[in-house]
JSON list of C-alpha atoms and ligand atoms in Angstrom, two decimals:
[
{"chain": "A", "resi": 1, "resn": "UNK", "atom": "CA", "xyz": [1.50, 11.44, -1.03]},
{"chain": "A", "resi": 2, "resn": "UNK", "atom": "CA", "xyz": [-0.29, 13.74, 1.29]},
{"chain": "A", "resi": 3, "resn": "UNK", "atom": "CA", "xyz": [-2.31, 16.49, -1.43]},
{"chain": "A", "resi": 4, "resn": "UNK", "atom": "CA", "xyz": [-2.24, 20.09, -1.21]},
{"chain": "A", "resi": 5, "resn": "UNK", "atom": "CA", "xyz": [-5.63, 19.67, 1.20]},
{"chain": "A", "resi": 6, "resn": "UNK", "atom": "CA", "xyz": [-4.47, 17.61, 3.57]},
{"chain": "A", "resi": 7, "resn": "UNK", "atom": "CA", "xyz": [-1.62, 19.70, 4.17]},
{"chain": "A", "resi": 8, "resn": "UNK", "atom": "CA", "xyz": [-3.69, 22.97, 3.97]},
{"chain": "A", "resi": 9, "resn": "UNK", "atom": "CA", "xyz": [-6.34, 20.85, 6.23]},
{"chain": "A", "resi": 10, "resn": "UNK", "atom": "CA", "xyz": [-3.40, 20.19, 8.90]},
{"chain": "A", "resi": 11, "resn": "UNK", "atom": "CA", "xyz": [-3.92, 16.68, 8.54]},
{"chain": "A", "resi": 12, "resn": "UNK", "atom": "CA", "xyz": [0.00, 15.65, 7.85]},
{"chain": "A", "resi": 13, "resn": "UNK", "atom": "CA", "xyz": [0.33, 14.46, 11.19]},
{"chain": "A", "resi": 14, "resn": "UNK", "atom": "CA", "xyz": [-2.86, 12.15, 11.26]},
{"chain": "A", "resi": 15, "resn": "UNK", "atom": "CA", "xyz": [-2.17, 10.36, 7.84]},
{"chain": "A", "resi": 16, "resn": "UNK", "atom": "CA", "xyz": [1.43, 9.90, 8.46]},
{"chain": "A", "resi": 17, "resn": "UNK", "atom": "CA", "xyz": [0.03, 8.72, 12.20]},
{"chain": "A", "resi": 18, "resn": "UNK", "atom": "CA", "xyz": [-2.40, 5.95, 10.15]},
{"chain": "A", "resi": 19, "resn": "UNK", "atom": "CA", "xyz": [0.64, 4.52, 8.26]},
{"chain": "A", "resi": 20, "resn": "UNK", "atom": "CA", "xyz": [3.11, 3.78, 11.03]},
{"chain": "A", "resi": 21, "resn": "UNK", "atom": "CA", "xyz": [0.27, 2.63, 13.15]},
{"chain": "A", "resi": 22, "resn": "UNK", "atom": "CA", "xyz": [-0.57, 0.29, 10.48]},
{"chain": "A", "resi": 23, "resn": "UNK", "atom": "CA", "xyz": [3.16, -1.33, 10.66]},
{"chain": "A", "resi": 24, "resn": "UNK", "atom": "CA", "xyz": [4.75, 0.17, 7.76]},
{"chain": "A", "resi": 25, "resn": "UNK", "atom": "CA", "xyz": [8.10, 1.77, 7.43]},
{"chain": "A", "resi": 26, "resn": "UNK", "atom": "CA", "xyz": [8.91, 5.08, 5.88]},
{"chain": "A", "resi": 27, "resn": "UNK", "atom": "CA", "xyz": [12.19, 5.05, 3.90]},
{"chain": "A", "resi": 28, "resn": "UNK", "atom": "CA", "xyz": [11.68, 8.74, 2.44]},
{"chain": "A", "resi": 29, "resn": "UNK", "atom": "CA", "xyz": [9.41, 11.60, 3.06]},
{"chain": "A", "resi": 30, "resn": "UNK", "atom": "CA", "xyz": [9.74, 15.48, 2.01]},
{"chain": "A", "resi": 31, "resn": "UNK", "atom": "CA", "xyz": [7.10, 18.32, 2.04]},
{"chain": "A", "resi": 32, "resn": "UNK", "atom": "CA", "xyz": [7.50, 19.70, -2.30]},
{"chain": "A", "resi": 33, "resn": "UNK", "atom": "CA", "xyz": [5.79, 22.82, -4.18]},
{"chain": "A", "resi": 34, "resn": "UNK", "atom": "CA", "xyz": [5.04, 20.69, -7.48]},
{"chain": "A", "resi": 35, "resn": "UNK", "atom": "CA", "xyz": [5.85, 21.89, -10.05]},
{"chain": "A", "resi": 36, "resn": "UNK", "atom": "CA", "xyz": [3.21, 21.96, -12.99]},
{"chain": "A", "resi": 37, "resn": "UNK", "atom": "CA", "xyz": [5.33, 19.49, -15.52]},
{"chain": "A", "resi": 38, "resn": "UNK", "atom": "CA", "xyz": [5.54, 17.28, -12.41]},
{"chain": "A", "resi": 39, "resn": "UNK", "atom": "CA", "xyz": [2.16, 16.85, -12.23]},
{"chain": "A", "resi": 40, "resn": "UNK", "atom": "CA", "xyz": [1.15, 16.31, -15.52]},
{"chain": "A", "resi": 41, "resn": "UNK", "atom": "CA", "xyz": [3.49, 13.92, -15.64]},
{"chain": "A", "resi": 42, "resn": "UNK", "atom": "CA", "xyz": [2.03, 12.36, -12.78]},
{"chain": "A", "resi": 43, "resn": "UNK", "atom": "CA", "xyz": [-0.97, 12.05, -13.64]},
{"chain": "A", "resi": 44, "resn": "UNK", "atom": "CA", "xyz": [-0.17, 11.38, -17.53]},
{"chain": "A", "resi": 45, "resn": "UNK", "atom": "CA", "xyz": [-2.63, 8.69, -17.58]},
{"chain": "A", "resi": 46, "resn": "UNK", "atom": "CA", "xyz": [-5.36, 10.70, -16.89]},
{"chain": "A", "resi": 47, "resn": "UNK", "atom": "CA", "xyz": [-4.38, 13.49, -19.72]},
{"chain": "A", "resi": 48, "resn": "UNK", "atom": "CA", "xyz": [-7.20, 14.18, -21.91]},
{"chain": "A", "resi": 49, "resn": "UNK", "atom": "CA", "xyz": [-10.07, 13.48, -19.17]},
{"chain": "A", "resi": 50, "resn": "UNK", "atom": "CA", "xyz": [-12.55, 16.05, -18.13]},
{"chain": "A", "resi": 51, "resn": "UNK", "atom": "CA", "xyz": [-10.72, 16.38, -14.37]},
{"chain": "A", "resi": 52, "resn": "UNK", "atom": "CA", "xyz": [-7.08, 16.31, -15.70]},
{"chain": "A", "resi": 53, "resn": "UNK", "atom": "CA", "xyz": [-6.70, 20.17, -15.92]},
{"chain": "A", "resi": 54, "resn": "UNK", "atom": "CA", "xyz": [-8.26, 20.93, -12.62]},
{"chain": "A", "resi": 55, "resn": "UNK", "atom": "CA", "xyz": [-6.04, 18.33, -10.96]},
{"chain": "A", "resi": 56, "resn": "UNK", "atom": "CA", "xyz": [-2.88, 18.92, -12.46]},
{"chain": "A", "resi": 57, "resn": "UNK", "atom": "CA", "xyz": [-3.72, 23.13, -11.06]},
{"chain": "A", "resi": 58, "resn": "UNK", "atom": "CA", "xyz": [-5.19, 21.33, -7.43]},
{"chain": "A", "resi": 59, "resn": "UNK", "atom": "CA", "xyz": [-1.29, 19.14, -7.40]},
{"chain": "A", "resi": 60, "resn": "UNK", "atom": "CA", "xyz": [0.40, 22.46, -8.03]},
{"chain": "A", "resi": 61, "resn": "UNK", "atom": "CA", "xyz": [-1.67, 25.07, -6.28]},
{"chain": "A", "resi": 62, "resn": "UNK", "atom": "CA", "xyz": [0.23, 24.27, -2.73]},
{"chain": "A", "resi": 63, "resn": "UNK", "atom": "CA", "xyz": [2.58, 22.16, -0.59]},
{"chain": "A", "resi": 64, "resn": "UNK", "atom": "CA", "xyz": [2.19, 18.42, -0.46]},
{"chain": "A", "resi": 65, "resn": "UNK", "atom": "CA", "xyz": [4.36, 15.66, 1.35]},
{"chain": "A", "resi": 66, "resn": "UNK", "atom": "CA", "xyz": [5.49, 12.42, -0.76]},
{"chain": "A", "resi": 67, "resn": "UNK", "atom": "CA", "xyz": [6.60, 9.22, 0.61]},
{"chain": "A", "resi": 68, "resn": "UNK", "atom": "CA", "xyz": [7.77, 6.27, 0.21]},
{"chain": "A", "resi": 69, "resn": "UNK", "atom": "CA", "xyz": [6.71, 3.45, 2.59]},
{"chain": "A", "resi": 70, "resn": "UNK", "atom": "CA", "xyz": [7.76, -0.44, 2.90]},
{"chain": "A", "resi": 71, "resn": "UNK", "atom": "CA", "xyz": [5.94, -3.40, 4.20]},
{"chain": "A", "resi": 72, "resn": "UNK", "atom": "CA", "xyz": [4.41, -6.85, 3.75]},
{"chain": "A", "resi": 73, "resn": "UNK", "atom": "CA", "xyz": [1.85, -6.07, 1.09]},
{"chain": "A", "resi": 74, "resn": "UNK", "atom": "CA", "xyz": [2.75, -2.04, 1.43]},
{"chain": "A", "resi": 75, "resn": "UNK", "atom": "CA", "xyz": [0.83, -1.18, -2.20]},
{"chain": "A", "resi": 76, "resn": "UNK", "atom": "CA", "xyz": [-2.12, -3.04, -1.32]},
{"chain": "A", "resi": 77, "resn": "UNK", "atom": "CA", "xyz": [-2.06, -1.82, 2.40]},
{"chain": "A", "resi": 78, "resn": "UNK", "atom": "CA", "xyz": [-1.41, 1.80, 1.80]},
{"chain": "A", "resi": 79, "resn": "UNK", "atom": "CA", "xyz": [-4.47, 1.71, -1.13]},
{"chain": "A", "resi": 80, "resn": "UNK", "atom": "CA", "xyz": [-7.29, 0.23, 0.99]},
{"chain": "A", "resi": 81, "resn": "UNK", "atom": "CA", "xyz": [-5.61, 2.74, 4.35]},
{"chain": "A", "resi": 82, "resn": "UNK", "atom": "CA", "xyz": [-6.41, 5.14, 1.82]},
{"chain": "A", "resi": 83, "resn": "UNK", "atom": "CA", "xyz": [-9.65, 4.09, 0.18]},
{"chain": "A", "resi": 84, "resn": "UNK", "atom": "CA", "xyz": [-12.17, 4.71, -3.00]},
{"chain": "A", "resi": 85, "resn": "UNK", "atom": "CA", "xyz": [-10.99, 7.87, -4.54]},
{"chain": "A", "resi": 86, "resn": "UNK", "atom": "CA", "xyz": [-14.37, 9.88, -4.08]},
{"chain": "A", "resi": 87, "resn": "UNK", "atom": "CA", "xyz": [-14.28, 11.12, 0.05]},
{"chain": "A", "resi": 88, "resn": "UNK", "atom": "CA", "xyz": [-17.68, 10.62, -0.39]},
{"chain": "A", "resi": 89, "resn": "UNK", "atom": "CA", "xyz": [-17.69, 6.56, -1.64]},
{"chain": "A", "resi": 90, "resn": "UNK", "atom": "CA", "xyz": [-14.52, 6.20, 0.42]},
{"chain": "A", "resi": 91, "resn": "UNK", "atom": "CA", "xyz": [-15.22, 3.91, 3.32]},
{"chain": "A", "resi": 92, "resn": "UNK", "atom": "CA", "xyz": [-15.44, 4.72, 7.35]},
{"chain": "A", "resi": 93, "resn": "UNK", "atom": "CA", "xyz": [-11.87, 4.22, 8.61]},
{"chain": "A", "resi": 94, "resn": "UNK", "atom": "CA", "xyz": [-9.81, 5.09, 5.82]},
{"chain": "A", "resi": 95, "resn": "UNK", "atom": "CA", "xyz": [-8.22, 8.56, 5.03]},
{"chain": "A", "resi": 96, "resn": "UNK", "atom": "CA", "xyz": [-10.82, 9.52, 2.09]},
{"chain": "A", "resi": 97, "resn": "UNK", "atom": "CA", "xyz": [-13.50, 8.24, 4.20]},
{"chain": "A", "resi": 98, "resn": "UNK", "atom": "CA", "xyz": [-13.09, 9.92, 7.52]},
{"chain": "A", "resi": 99, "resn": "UNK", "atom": "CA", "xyz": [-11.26, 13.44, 6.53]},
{"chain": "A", "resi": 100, "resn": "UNK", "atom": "CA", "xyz": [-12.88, 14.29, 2.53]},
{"chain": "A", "resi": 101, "resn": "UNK", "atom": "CA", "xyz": [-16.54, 14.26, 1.13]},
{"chain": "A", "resi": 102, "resn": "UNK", "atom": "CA", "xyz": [-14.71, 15.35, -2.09]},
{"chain": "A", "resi": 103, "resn": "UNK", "atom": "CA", "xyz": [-14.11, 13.94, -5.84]},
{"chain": "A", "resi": 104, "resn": "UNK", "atom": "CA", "xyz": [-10.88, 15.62, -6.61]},
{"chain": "A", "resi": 105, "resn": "UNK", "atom": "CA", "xyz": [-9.55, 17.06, -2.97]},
{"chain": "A", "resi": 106, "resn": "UNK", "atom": "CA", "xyz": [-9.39, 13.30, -1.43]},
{"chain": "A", "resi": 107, "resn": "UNK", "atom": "CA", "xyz": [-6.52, 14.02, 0.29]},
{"chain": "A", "resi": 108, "resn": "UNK", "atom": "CA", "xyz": [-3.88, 11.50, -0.72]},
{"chain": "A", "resi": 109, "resn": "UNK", "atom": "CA", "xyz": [-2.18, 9.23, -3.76]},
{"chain": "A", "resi": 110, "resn": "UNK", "atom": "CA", "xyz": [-0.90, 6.16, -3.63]},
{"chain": "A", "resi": 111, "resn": "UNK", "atom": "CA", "xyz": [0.93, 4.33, -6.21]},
{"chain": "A", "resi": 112, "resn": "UNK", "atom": "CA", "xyz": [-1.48, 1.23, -7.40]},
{"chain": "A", "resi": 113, "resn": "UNK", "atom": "CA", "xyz": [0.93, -1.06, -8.74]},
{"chain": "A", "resi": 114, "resn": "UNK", "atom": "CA", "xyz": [4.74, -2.40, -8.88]},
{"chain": "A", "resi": 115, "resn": "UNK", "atom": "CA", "xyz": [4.82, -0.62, -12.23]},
{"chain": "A", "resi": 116, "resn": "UNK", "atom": "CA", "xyz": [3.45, 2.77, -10.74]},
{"chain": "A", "resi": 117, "resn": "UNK", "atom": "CA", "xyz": [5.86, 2.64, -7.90]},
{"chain": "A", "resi": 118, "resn": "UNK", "atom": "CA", "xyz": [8.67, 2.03, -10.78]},
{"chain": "A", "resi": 119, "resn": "UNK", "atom": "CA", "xyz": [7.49, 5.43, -12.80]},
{"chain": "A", "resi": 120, "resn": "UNK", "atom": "CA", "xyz": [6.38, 7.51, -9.47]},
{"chain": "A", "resi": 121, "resn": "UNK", "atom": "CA", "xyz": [9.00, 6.84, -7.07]},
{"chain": "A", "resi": 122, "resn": "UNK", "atom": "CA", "xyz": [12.03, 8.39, -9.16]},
{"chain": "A", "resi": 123, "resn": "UNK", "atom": "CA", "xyz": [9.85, 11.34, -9.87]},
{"chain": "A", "resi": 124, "resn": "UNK", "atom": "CA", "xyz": [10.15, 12.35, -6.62]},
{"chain": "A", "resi": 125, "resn": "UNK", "atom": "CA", "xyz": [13.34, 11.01, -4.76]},
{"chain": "A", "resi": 126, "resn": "UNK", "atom": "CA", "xyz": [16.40, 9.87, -5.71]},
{"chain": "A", "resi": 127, "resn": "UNK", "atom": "CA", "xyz": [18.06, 6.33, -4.10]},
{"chain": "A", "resi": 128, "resn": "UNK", "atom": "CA", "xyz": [20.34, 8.25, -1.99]},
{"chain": "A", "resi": 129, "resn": "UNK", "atom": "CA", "xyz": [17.46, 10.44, 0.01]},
{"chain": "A", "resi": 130, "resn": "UNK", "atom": "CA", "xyz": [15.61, 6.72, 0.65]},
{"chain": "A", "resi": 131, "resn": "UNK", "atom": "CA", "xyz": [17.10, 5.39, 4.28]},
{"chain": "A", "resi": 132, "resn": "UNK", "atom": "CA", "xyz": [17.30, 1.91, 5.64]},
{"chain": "A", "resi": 133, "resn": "UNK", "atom": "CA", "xyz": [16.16, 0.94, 8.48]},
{"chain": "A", "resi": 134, "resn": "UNK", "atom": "CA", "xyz": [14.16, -1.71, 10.48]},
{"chain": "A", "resi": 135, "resn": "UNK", "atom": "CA", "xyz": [11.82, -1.13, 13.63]},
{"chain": "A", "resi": 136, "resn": "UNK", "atom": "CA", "xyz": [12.50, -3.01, 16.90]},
{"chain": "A", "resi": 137, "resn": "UNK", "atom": "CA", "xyz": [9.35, -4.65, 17.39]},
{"chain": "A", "resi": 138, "resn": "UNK", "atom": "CA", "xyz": [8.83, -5.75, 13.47]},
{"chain": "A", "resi": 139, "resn": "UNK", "atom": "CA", "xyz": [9.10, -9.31, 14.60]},
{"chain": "A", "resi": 140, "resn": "UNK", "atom": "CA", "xyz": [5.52, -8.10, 16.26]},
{"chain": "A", "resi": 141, "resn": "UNK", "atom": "CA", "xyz": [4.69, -6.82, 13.71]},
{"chain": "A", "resi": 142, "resn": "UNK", "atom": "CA", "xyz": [4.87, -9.52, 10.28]},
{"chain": "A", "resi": 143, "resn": "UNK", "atom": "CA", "xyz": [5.48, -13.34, 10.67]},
{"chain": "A", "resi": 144, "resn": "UNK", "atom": "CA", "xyz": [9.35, -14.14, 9.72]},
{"chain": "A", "resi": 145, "resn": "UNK", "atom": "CA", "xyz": [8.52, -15.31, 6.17]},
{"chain": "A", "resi": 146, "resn": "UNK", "atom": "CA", "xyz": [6.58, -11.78, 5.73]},
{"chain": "A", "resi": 147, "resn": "UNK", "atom": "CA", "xyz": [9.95, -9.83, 6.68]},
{"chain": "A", "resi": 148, "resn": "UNK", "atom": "CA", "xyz": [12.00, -8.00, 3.91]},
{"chain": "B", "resi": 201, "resn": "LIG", "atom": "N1", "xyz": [-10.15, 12.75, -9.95]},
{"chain": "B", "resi": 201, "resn": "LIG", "atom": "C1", "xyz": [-11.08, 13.76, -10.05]},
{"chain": "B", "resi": 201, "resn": "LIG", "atom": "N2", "xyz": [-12.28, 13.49, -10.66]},
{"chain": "B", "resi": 201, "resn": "LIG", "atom": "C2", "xyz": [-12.59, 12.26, -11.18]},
{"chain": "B", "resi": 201, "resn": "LIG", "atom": "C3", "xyz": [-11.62, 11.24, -11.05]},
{"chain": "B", "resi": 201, "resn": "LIG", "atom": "C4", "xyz": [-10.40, 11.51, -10.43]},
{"chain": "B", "resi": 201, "resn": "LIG", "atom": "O1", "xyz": [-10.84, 14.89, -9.62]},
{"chain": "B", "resi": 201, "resn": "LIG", "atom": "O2", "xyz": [-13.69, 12.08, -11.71]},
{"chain": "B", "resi": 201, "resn": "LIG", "atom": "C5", "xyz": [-8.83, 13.04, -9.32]},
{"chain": "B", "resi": 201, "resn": "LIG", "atom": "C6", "xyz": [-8.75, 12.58, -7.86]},
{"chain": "B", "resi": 201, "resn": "LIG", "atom": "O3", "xyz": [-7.99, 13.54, -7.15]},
{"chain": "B", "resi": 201, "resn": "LIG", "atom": "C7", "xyz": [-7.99, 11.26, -7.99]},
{"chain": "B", "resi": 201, "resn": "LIG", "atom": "C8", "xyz": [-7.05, 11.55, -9.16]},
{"chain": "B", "resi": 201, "resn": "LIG", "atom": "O4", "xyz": [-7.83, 12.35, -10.04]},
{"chain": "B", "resi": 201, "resn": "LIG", "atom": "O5", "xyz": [-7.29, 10.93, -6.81]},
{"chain": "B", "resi": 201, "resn": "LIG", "atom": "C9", "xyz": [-6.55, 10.33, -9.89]},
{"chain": "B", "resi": 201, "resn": "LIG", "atom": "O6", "xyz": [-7.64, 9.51, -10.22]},
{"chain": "B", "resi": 201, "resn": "LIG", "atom": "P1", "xyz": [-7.57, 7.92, -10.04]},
{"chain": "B", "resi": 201, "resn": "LIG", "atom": "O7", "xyz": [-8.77, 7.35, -10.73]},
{"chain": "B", "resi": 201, "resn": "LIG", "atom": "O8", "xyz": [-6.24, 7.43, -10.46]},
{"chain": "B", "resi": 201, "resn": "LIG", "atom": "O9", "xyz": [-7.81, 7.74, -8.47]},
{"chain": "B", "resi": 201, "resn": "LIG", "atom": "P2", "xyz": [-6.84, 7.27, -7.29]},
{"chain": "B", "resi": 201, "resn": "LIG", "atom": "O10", "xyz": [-5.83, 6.31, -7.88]},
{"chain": "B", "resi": 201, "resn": "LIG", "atom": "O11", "xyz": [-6.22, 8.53, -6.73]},
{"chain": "B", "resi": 201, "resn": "LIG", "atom": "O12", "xyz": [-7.74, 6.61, -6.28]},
{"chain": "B", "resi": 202, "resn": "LIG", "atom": "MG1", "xyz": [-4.72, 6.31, -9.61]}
]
């Protein structure tokens, strides 16, 4: 998910670029207002911290795009693309660490885990907006056994 900064910040274009120059496929994206249930529900793991009522009002307080991308290794791949969640721990070369110097406004989420993906994904789209597809030059792109 591109956050309400990077979308504010313009930068829709760039982080989407990053992901299908990495290889990856998108099956599903949408730009969403969130609405406030949405993202506590979200971010239900982090209820009761000291940051979870400023970021459930940051999730809500404009546009944001969600996706959902495929490839060999895609939760892994999309997480380090993205990197540490402080802009300002967050590695040269990935999206926190070349667009955000920021705790909270870092720009993007990722789901961490199969189990994340499980609970996130239907939050946000249903099986019938997800597309399949496959790019011409994937057998560039992943070894054979990597393919599916
Ligand atoms: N966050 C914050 N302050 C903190 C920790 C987290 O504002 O001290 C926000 C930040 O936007 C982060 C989100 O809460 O992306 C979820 O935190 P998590 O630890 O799950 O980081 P992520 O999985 O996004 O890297
Ligand atoms: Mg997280």
């Amino acid at each position: 998910m591109i956050k309400p900064d990077g979308v504010q910040r313009r930068l829709v274009g760039k982080i989407v670029q990053r992901l299908e120059e990495k290889g990856l496929r998108i099956a599903g994206l949408k730009l969403i207002r969130m609405e406030h249930k949405t993202a506590e529900n979200l971010y239900s793991v982090h209820k009761g911290k000291p940051f979870y009522d400023g970021l459930v009002k940051f999730m809500t307080s404009g546009p944001a795009v969600v996706m959902v991308v495929e490839g060999f290794n895609a939760i892994e791949v999309v997480r380090k693309l993205m990197g540490a969640t402080f802009g300002f721990n967050a590695e040269p070369g990935t999206i926190r660490g070349d667009y955000g110097c920021s705790k909270g406004f870092n720009l993007v989420h990722g789901s961490d885990s199969v189990d994340s993906v499980k609970r996130e994904l239907p939050i946000f789209f249903t099986e019938k907006e997800l597309v399949a597809y496959e790019h011409p030059d994937l057998a560039w792109v992943v070894e054979e056994p990597e393919r599916k």
